[in-house]
Short mmCIF file of C-alpha atoms in Angstrom, two decimals:
data_model
loop_
_atom_site.label_atom_id
_atom_site.label_comp_id
_atom_site.label_asym_id
_atom_site.label_seq_id
_atom_site.Cartn_x
_atom_site.Cartn_y
_atom_site.Cartn_z
CA GLU A 255 71.67 97.73 96.44
CA ASP A 256 70.42 94.58 98.01
CA GLN A 257 73.30 92.25 99.32
CA VAL A 258 73.20 88.81 100.89
CA THR A 259 76.15 86.93 102.48
CA GLN A 260 75.99 83.58 103.54
CA SER A 261 78.02 81.71 105.96
CA PRO A 262 79.94 79.51 106.38
CA GLU A 263 80.92 78.55 102.55
CA ALA A 264 81.12 75.13 103.27
CA LEU A 265 79.94 72.93 106.20
CA ARG A 266 80.71 69.12 106.84
CA LEU A 267 78.40 67.10 109.45
CA GLN A 268 78.28 63.80 110.75
CA GLU A 269 74.98 62.21 110.08
CA GLY A 270 72.58 63.23 113.26
CA GLU A 271 74.79 66.33 113.95
CA SER A 272 72.55 69.56 114.03
CA SER A 273 73.73 72.44 112.81
CA SER A 274 72.70 76.12 111.28
CA LEU A 275 73.53 78.03 108.20
CA ASN A 276 73.21 81.94 108.43
CA CYS A 277 71.84 84.55 105.60
CA SER A 278 72.79 88.23 106.42
CA TYR A 279 70.91 90.44 103.89
CA THR A 280 70.66 94.26 103.37
CA VAL A 281 67.74 95.51 101.50
CA SER A 282 65.99 98.87 100.83
CA GLY A 283 62.57 96.91 101.80
CA LEU A 284 61.93 93.48 102.38
CA ARG A 285 59.34 91.67 100.13
CA GLY A 286 60.49 88.34 100.87
CA LEU A 287 63.38 86.00 101.86
CA PHE A 288 63.93 82.66 99.99
CA TRP A 289 65.67 79.38 100.66
CA TYR A 290 66.81 77.22 97.73
CA ARG A 291 68.63 73.85 97.71
CA GLN A 292 70.61 73.00 94.73
CA ASP A 293 72.01 69.53 93.85
CA PRO A 294 75.05 69.22 91.45
CA GLY A 295 74.27 69.76 87.71
CA LYS A 296 70.52 70.89 88.73
CA GLY A 297 68.45 74.25 88.97
CA PRO A 298 67.90 75.59 92.45
CA GLU A 299 64.95 74.08 94.12
CA PHE A 300 62.35 76.10 95.96
CA LEU A 301 62.34 75.45 99.93
CA PHE A 302 60.56 78.21 102.01
CA THR A 303 59.52 81.80 101.67
CA LEU A 304 59.72 84.35 104.63
CA TYR A 305 58.05 87.52 104.71
CA SER A 306 58.59 89.14 108.02
CA ALA A 307 60.77 89.26 111.03
CA GLY A 308 59.66 86.40 113.41
CA GLU A 309 58.30 84.20 110.82
CA GLU A 310 59.26 80.71 110.88
CA LYS A 311 58.83 77.59 108.43
CA GLU A 312 59.45 73.99 108.71
CA LYS A 313 59.88 71.14 106.10
CA GLU A 314 60.93 67.66 107.24
CA ARG A 315 64.38 68.37 109.22
CA LEU A 316 64.65 71.79 107.93
CA LYS A 317 63.43 75.13 109.62
CA ALA A 318 63.92 78.64 108.29
CA THR A 319 63.76 81.57 110.74
CA LEU A 320 63.86 85.20 109.98
CA THR A 321 65.07 88.52 111.67
CA LYS A 322 65.16 91.92 110.40
CA LYS A 323 68.95 91.51 109.49
CA GLU A 324 69.37 87.63 108.96
CA SER A 325 68.10 84.23 108.41
CA PHE A 326 69.00 80.80 109.65
CA LEU A 327 68.21 77.71 108.11
CA HIS A 328 68.50 75.05 110.82
CA ILE A 329 68.81 71.45 109.91
CA THR A 330 67.96 68.79 112.87
CA ALA A 331 69.72 65.28 112.68
CA PRO A 332 70.55 65.63 109.06
CA LYS A 333 71.00 62.56 106.54
CA PRO A 334 73.44 62.24 103.83
CA GLU A 335 70.55 62.86 101.49
CA ASP A 336 70.33 66.45 102.72
CA SER A 337 73.82 66.86 101.17
CA ALA A 338 73.49 69.91 98.65
CA THR A 339 74.06 73.63 98.21
CA TYR A 340 71.91 76.06 100.00
CA LEU A 341 71.32 79.29 98.63
CA CYS A 342 69.53 82.39 100.36
CA ALA A 343 67.98 85.17 98.05
CA VAL A 344 66.23 87.91 98.82
CA GLN A 345 63.10 90.18 96.65
CA SER A 346 63.05 93.78 97.71
CA THR A 347 60.56 96.85 97.40
CA ASN A 348 61.39 100.53 96.30
CA ALA A 349 60.24 103.20 98.45
CA GLY A 350 56.86 103.21 96.75
CA GLY A 351 56.45 99.62 97.77
CA THR A 352 56.66 98.37 94.28
CA SER A 353 58.38 95.02 94.27
CA TYR A 354 61.24 94.54 92.48
CA GLY A 355 60.84 90.99 90.59
CA LYS A 356 64.25 89.97 90.71
CA LEU A 357 65.91 87.80 93.43
CA THR A 358 69.53 88.71 94.93
CA PHE A 359 71.12 85.51 95.90
CA GLY A 360 74.02 84.71 98.26
CA GLN A 361 76.76 82.54 97.05
CA GLY A 362 75.46 79.56 98.91
CA THR A 363 76.45 77.15 101.53
CA ILE A 364 78.01 73.90 100.34
CA LEU A 365 76.47 71.35 102.99
CA THR A 366 78.22 67.74 103.48
CA VAL A 367 76.55 65.27 105.72
CA HIS A 368 78.69 62.05 106.20
CA PRO A 369 76.99 58.69 107.13
CA GLY B 244 53.10 68.79 85.91
CA ALA B 245 56.20 69.83 83.64
CA GLY B 246 58.62 72.32 85.32
CA VAL B 247 60.52 74.65 83.75
CA SER B 248 62.50 73.47 80.51
CA GLN B 249 65.26 75.00 78.89
CA SER B 250 67.12 74.16 75.42
CA PRO B 251 69.37 73.31 74.31
CA ARG B 252 71.30 71.85 77.75
CA TYR B 253 74.39 72.44 76.14
CA LYS B 254 75.69 74.90 73.78
CA VAL B 255 79.33 75.22 72.56
CA THR B 256 80.23 78.16 70.02
CA LYS B 257 82.81 80.12 68.64
CA ARG B 258 83.67 83.55 69.57
CA GLY B 259 82.00 86.24 67.57
CA GLN B 260 78.96 83.95 67.00
CA ASP B 261 75.38 84.89 67.86
CA VAL B 262 73.34 82.29 70.09
CA ALA B 263 69.88 81.97 71.39
CA LEU B 264 68.82 80.14 74.45
CA ARG B 265 65.19 79.25 74.84
CA CYS B 266 62.97 79.16 77.68
CA ASP B 267 59.72 77.34 78.18
CA PRO B 268 58.06 78.29 81.54
CA ILE B 269 55.67 76.13 83.37
CA SER B 270 52.21 76.59 82.04
CA GLY B 271 50.03 79.38 83.32
CA HIS B 272 52.96 81.18 85.00
CA VAL B 273 52.89 84.91 84.28
CA SER B 274 56.54 86.08 85.11
CA LEU B 275 59.66 84.79 83.82
CA TYR B 276 63.08 85.64 84.82
CA TRP B 277 66.68 84.81 83.31
CA TYR B 278 69.68 84.51 85.57
CA ARG B 279 73.43 83.84 84.70
CA GLN B 280 75.17 81.35 87.23
CA ALA B 281 78.88 81.00 87.66
CA LEU B 282 80.70 77.92 89.13
CA GLY B 283 80.22 78.25 92.64
CA GLN B 284 77.95 81.32 92.76
CA GLY B 285 74.40 82.11 93.59
CA PRO B 286 72.55 82.91 90.32
CA GLU B 287 72.65 86.98 88.88
CA PHE B 288 69.57 88.61 87.65
CA LEU B 289 69.40 89.56 84.05
CA THR B 290 66.01 90.47 83.00
CA TYR B 291 62.54 89.48 83.43
CA PHE B 292 59.02 89.64 82.10
CA ASN B 293 55.39 90.01 83.13
CA TYR B 294 53.47 88.63 80.31
CA GLU B 295 55.14 89.70 77.10
CA ALA B 296 56.31 92.75 78.64
CA GLN B 297 59.86 93.35 79.62
CA GLN B 298 59.82 94.78 83.28
CA ASP B 299 63.69 95.17 84.21
CA LYS B 300 66.75 94.60 82.07
CA SER B 301 69.08 96.23 84.74
CA GLY B 302 71.02 92.78 84.84
CA LEU B 303 71.85 92.56 81.20
CA PRO B 304 75.65 92.91 81.14
CA ASN B 305 75.86 95.19 77.74
CA ASP B 306 73.79 95.63 74.37
CA ARG B 307 75.33 92.24 73.23
CA PHE B 308 72.46 90.76 75.28
CA SER B 309 68.88 90.85 74.49
CA ALA B 310 65.78 88.99 75.40
CA GLU B 311 61.88 88.49 74.48
CA ARG B 312 58.68 86.85 75.16
CA PRO B 313 56.72 87.94 72.30
CA GLU B 314 53.44 85.92 73.27
CA GLY B 315 53.97 85.93 77.00
CA SER B 316 55.14 82.14 77.12
CA ILE B 317 58.55 80.91 75.77
CA SER B 318 61.22 83.23 75.99
CA THR B 319 64.52 83.74 74.16
CA LEU B 320 67.48 85.05 75.44
CA THR B 321 70.00 85.88 72.28
CA ILE B 322 73.66 86.70 72.80
CA GLN B 323 75.33 88.60 69.74
CA ARG B 324 79.02 88.52 68.76
CA THR B 325 79.93 86.17 71.93
CA GLU B 326 83.24 86.70 73.51
CA GLN B 327 84.88 84.00 76.06
CA ARG B 328 83.44 85.94 79.22
CA ASP B 329 79.62 85.00 78.32
CA SER B 330 80.60 81.47 79.06
CA ALA B 331 78.39 80.36 82.14
CA MET B 332 75.24 78.47 82.88
CA TYR B 333 71.95 80.63 82.12
CA ARG B 334 69.04 79.98 83.97
CA CYS B 335 65.15 80.48 83.39
CA ALA B 336 62.76 80.70 86.15
CA SER B 337 58.96 81.19 86.03
CA SER B 338 56.55 82.51 88.71
CA LEU B 339 52.75 82.04 88.72
CA ALA B 340 52.02 85.71 89.68
CA PRO B 341 53.60 89.08 89.02
CA PRO B 342 55.59 90.09 92.25
CA ARG B 343 53.31 92.36 93.67
CA ALA B 344 53.70 89.71 96.74
CA ALA B 345 56.54 87.62 97.25
CA ASN B 346 56.00 84.39 95.18
CA GLU B 347 58.33 81.79 94.41
CA GLN B 348 60.51 81.33 91.21
CA PHE B 349 60.68 77.85 89.59
CA PHE B 350 63.83 77.23 88.14
CA GLY B 351 64.93 75.21 85.16
CA PRO B 352 67.81 72.91 84.51
CA GLY B 353 69.78 75.50 82.55
CA THR B 354 71.83 75.99 79.56
CA ARG B 355 75.56 75.61 79.62
CA LEU B 356 77.22 78.13 77.26
CA THR B 357 80.83 77.52 76.33
CA VAL B 358 82.61 80.25 74.02
CA LEU B 359 85.85 79.09 72.60
#
């Protein structure tokens, strides 16, 4: 069974204070690892997909990296508008290589950036 | 373009009643997914469709829950004889292609179900 654990549960930063969020995962075979941002009262908003260990993707102040057991979401010089819950999810494959469509999510990290 | 839409946005019902939740995916998206999200948690998978075919219903909690997508577009999640434990946010997502390769799922705003 796929498992995803995110840490910390909550993170408070001052504006400009860089940090990282962690996503540890266990899957039978990784098809893709996804990062989403979720604002209060809204659905998750897609940020990145990572497919293989060593891959990195960037978008504005966010950079996602992937190893064989975990992913990091690095936030550089955050601003108050980066405050949100960040969700990590995995999509796995079975032994035959067929992808399971479902995403298995972690519980999220609540990020608060103070001005 | 228009995103995933869900209706109703809020549904309050009495225990024992049936409810139907609707999802309208992004136009042209082949795959459609249903998730349930508890407060403070990530979404939990319920079921998904490629076109009109239900591919995986392993996440449906019990046989009171069912879903259909008869024409490969709009989907309905039905909960029969609702119970208080069914209260949650129900989210729908769609993706452009079937999951042969990982492709992103785009989420709707959700339906908040409250069972009294």
